[in-house]
Amino acid sequence: MTELQQAARQALALMDLTSLNDDDSDTVIRELCARANTPVGHPAAVCVFPAFVATARQALAEQGLAGKVKVATVTNFPHGEADIERAAEETRAAIAAGADEVDVVFPYRALMAGDAEVGRKLVEACKRECGDAVLKVILETGELKDAGLIDRAGMLAIDGGADFLKTSTGKVAVNATLNAAKILLTAIKASGRDVGFKAAGGVRTAEDAAAYLQLAERVMRAEWITPAHFRFGASGLLGSLLETLGVEQDKGSTGGY
């Protein structure tokens, strides 16, 4: 197995296979969950809108993936408003619907306007609603742009109780970048906290994934890179990983491999 194939196999197990589109439906989400059942392993999670959490849970169970693939969803998405009560309410509802993990958008525009405290409080409120469920905080690093702001957002999220720092919603012009990833990984290391990292948006190829894995190994260590600490949020990456691994993909199928 080549180095790229090894990276592809590793990346597949770290994926949050994602569908967050306006035209999503129960059929689309069932197809997504069928795609998660590959001959070379399965992703860590599927990530869907809150309305489809129950559908995803049922579809994963039908694929024999219940308890193996987590169901993640999004709150305060995609705009990252500074309404703490609403973000907490959405998170509470997501957990009640059966989500294992919640990806909440940090109020990044409030931080850019000089209000840092609202971000920490929003994360804190959402973490309370999550309980034992995993809370990933989407910082929208491509909009923050400035390294100091990205670092500040990361530290505020960590202080609020984030389980993961996530780069992006995938809904803006600039999403995950290696530079932003390095800033966040460095912040996690400096914090000394048990916090993970998720690169989301723009990670499309096995080569892209390999670059992030190499960066994480340099900043952290190889043993740290597990689904408990590292994720890729992507919709199109799976096809590239399977192609790299030599898995035939039925172009006419509805999503199963």
Coordinates of C-alpha atoms in Angstrom, one line a residue:
M1 CA 0.0 0.0 0.0
T2 CA 1.4 3.4 -1.0
E3 CA 1.7 6.3 1.5
L4 CA -1.3 8.0 -0.2
Q5 CA -3.4 4.9 0.1
Q6 CA -2.5 4.6 3.8
A7 CA -3.5 8.3 4.2
A8 CA -6.8 7.7 2.3
R9 CA -7.7 4.7 4.5
Q10 CA -6.9 6.7 7.6
A11 CA -8.9 9.7 6.3
L12 CA -12.0 7.6 5.5
A13 CA -12.2 6.6 9.2
L14 CA -12.0 10.2 10.3
M15 CA -14.7 11.6 8.0
D16 CA -17.9 13.3 8.9
L17 CA -19.7 12.4 5.7
T18 CA -21.8 15.5 5.2
S19 CA -25.0 16.7 3.4
L20 CA -26.1 20.2 4.4
N21 CA -27.9 21.3 1.3
D22 CA -31.2 23.2 0.9
D23 CA -32.6 20.4 -1.3
D24 CA -31.9 17.6 1.2
S25 CA -34.6 15.1 1.7
D26 CA -35.1 11.8 3.5
T27 CA -34.1 10.0 0.2
V28 CA -30.9 12.1 0.0
I29 CA -30.0 11.3 3.6
R30 CA -30.7 7.6 3.1
E31 CA -28.4 7.6 0.1
L32 CA -25.7 9.4 2.2
C33 CA -25.9 6.7 4.9
A34 CA -25.7 4.0 2.2
R35 CA -22.5 5.6 0.9
A36 CA -21.1 5.4 4.4
N37 CA -21.1 1.6 4.1
T38 CA -18.0 1.0 2.0
P39 CA -15.9 -2.2 1.4
V40 CA -12.9 -0.5 3.0
G41 CA -14.5 0.8 6.2
H42 CA -16.9 3.5 7.3
P43 CA -16.6 7.2 8.3
A44 CA -16.7 8.4 11.9
A45 CA -20.0 10.2 11.4
V46 CA -22.6 11.5 9.0
C47 CA -23.5 15.2 9.4
V48 CA -27.1 16.3 8.5
F49 CA -29.6 19.0 9.2
P50 CA -31.5 18.5 12.5
A51 CA -34.7 17.6 10.6
F52 CA -32.9 14.5 9.3
V53 CA -31.3 13.1 12.4
A54 CA -34.0 10.5 12.9
T55 CA -33.8 9.5 9.3
A56 CA -30.0 9.1 9.5
R57 CA -30.2 7.0 12.6
Q58 CA -32.7 4.6 11.0
A59 CA -30.8 4.4 7.7
L60 CA -27.5 3.7 9.5
A61 CA -29.2 0.9 11.5
E62 CA -30.4 -0.6 8.2
Q63 CA -26.8 -0.5 6.9
G64 CA -25.6 -2.3 10.1
L65 CA -23.7 0.8 11.1
A66 CA -25.7 1.7 14.3
G67 CA -23.3 2.4 17.1
K68 CA -20.4 2.5 14.6
V69 CA -21.2 5.7 12.7
K70 CA -22.3 8.7 14.8
V71 CA -25.0 11.1 13.7
A72 CA -23.9 14.8 13.8
T73 CA -26.0 17.8 13.2
V74 CA -25.6 21.6 13.1
T75 CA -27.0 24.5 15.1
N76 CA -26.8 28.3 14.9
F77 CA -26.0 27.4 11.2
P78 CA -24.8 28.8 9.0
H79 CA -24.7 32.5 10.0
G80 CA -23.4 32.2 13.6
E81 CA -25.8 34.7 15.2
A82 CA -25.0 36.0 18.7
D83 CA -28.3 34.8 20.1
I84 CA -27.3 32.5 23.0
E85 CA -30.8 31.5 23.9
R86 CA -31.7 30.4 20.4
A87 CA -28.4 28.5 19.8
A88 CA -28.9 26.7 23.1
E89 CA -32.5 25.9 22.3
E90 CA -31.5 24.5 18.9
T91 CA -28.8 22.4 20.5
R92 CA -31.3 21.1 23.1
A93 CA -33.7 20.1 20.3
A94 CA -30.9 18.4 18.3
I95 CA -29.9 16.3 21.3
A96 CA -33.6 15.4 21.9
A97 CA -33.8 14.3 18.3
G98 CA -31.0 11.8 18.8
A99 CA -27.9 13.6 17.6
D100 CA -24.6 12.1 19.0
E101 CA -22.7 15.3 18.0
V102 CA -23.5 18.9 17.5
D103 CA -21.6 21.4 15.3
V104 CA -22.5 24.9 16.5
V105 CA -21.4 28.0 14.7
F106 CA -19.5 30.5 16.8
P107 CA -20.7 34.1 16.7
Y108 CA -17.7 35.1 14.7
R109 CA -19.1 38.4 13.5
A110 CA -19.6 39.5 17.1
L111 CA -16.0 38.7 17.8
M112 CA -14.9 40.7 14.7
A113 CA -17.0 43.6 16.1
G114 CA -15.2 43.4 19.5
D115 CA -17.6 41.3 21.5
A116 CA -15.5 38.3 22.6
E117 CA -17.6 37.3 25.7
V118 CA -20.7 36.4 23.8
G119 CA -18.9 33.6 21.9
R120 CA -17.6 32.0 25.1
K121 CA -21.0 32.2 26.7
L122 CA -22.8 30.8 23.6
V123 CA -20.4 27.8 23.6
E124 CA -20.8 27.3 27.3
A125 CA -24.6 27.3 27.0
C126 CA -24.6 24.8 24.1
K127 CA -22.2 22.5 25.9
R128 CA -24.6 22.4 28.9
E129 CA -27.3 21.3 26.5
C130 CA -25.0 18.6 25.0
G131 CA -24.2 16.9 28.2
D132 CA -22.1 13.9 27.2
A133 CA -22.6 14.5 23.5
V134 CA -19.7 16.0 21.5
L135 CA -19.8 19.7 20.8
K136 CA -17.8 20.9 17.8
V137 CA -17.5 24.7 17.5
I138 CA -17.4 26.1 13.9
L139 CA -15.2 29.2 13.9
E140 CA -15.6 30.3 10.3
T141 CA -11.9 30.9 10.0
G142 CA -12.1 32.1 6.4
E143 CA -14.2 35.0 7.5
L144 CA -12.1 35.8 10.6
K145 CA -9.0 35.8 8.3
D146 CA -6.6 37.4 10.8
A147 CA -4.4 34.8 12.6
G148 CA -4.9 36.6 15.9
L149 CA -8.7 36.5 15.6
I150 CA -8.6 32.8 14.7
D151 CA -6.5 32.0 17.7
R152 CA -8.7 34.2 19.9
A153 CA -11.9 32.4 18.7
G154 CA -10.3 29.1 19.3
M155 CA -9.3 29.9 22.8
L156 CA -12.7 31.3 23.6
A157 CA -14.4 28.2 22.3
I158 CA -12.0 26.0 24.4
D159 CA -12.7 28.1 27.5
G160 CA -16.5 27.6 26.8
G161 CA -16.1 23.8 26.8
A162 CA -15.7 22.9 23.1
D163 CA -14.8 19.3 22.4
F164 CA -13.6 20.2 18.9
L165 CA -12.6 23.3 17.0
K166 CA -13.9 23.2 13.5
T167 CA -12.7 25.5 10.7
S168 CA -15.7 26.3 8.6
T169 CA -19.4 25.8 7.7
G170 CA -18.5 25.1 4.0
K171 CA -20.9 27.9 3.1
V172 CA -18.5 30.8 2.6
A173 CA -15.8 31.7 0.0
V174 CA -12.8 30.5 2.1
N175 CA -13.2 27.4 4.2
A176 CA -10.6 25.1 5.6
T177 CA -7.0 26.0 4.9
L178 CA -3.7 24.5 6.2
N179 CA -2.8 27.9 7.7
A180 CA -6.0 28.1 9.8
A181 CA -5.6 24.4 10.7
K182 CA -2.1 25.1 12.0
I183 CA -3.3 28.0 14.1
L184 CA -6.1 26.0 15.7
L185 CA -4.0 22.9 16.3
T186 CA -1.3 25.1 17.9
A187 CA -4.0 26.7 20.1
I188 CA -5.3 23.2 21.2
K189 CA -1.8 22.1 22.0
A190 CA -1.1 25.3 24.0
S191 CA -4.3 24.9 26.0
G192 CA -3.4 21.5 27.4
R193 CA -7.1 20.5 27.1
D194 CA -8.5 17.4 25.5
V195 CA -9.9 19.1 22.4
G196 CA -10.1 17.8 18.9
F197 CA -9.9 19.5 15.5
K198 CA -12.1 19.3 12.4
A199 CA -11.2 20.6 8.9
A200 CA -14.3 21.3 7.0
G201 CA -15.0 22.6 3.5
G202 CA -12.6 22.5 0.6
V203 CA -11.0 19.1 1.5
R204 CA -11.8 17.3 -1.7
T205 CA -9.0 14.8 -2.5
A206 CA -6.9 12.2 -0.9
E207 CA -3.9 14.5 -1.4
D208 CA -5.7 17.3 0.5
A209 CA -6.5 14.9 3.3
A210 CA -2.9 13.7 3.5
A211 CA -1.6 17.3 3.9
Y212 CA -3.9 17.9 6.9
L213 CA -2.9 14.6 8.5
Q214 CA 0.8 15.4 8.0
L215 CA 0.2 18.8 9.6
A216 CA -1.6 17.3 12.6
E217 CA 1.2 14.8 13.1
R218 CA 3.8 17.6 13.1
V219 CA 1.9 19.8 15.6
M220 CA 0.5 17.1 17.8
R221 CA 1.6 13.5 17.3
A222 CA 0.6 10.5 15.2
E223 CA -1.2 8.7 18.1
W224 CA -3.4 11.8 18.6
I225 CA -5.0 11.4 15.2
T226 CA -8.1 9.3 15.9
P227 CA -11.8 10.0 15.5
A228 CA -11.9 11.2 19.1
H229 CA -9.6 14.1 18.1
F230 CA -9.5 14.6 14.4
R231 CA -12.2 14.8 11.7
F232 CA -12.7 15.9 8.1
G233 CA -16.1 17.5 7.3
A234 CA -16.7 16.8 3.6
S235 CA -19.2 15.7 1.0
G236 CA -17.0 15.1 -2.0
L237 CA -13.9 13.6 -0.3
L238 CA -15.2 10.1 0.0
G239 CA -15.2 9.5 -3.8
S240 CA -11.5 10.5 -4.1
L241 CA -10.6 8.3 -1.1
L242 CA -12.3 5.2 -2.6
E243 CA -10.7 5.8 -6.0
T244 CA -7.3 6.1 -4.3
L245 CA -8.0 2.8 -2.5
G246 CA -9.1 1.1 -5.8
V247 CA -12.7 0.7 -4.9
E248 CA -15.0 0.5 -7.9
Q249 CA -17.8 3.1 -7.7
D250 CA -21.1 2.5 -9.4
K251 CA -21.8 5.9 -11.0
G252 CA -25.4 5.0 -11.6
S253 CA -26.1 3.9 -8.1
T254 CA -28.1 5.9 -5.6
G255 CA -25.1 6.2 -3.2
G256 CA -24.2 2.6 -2.1
Y257 CA -20.8 1.1 -2.9

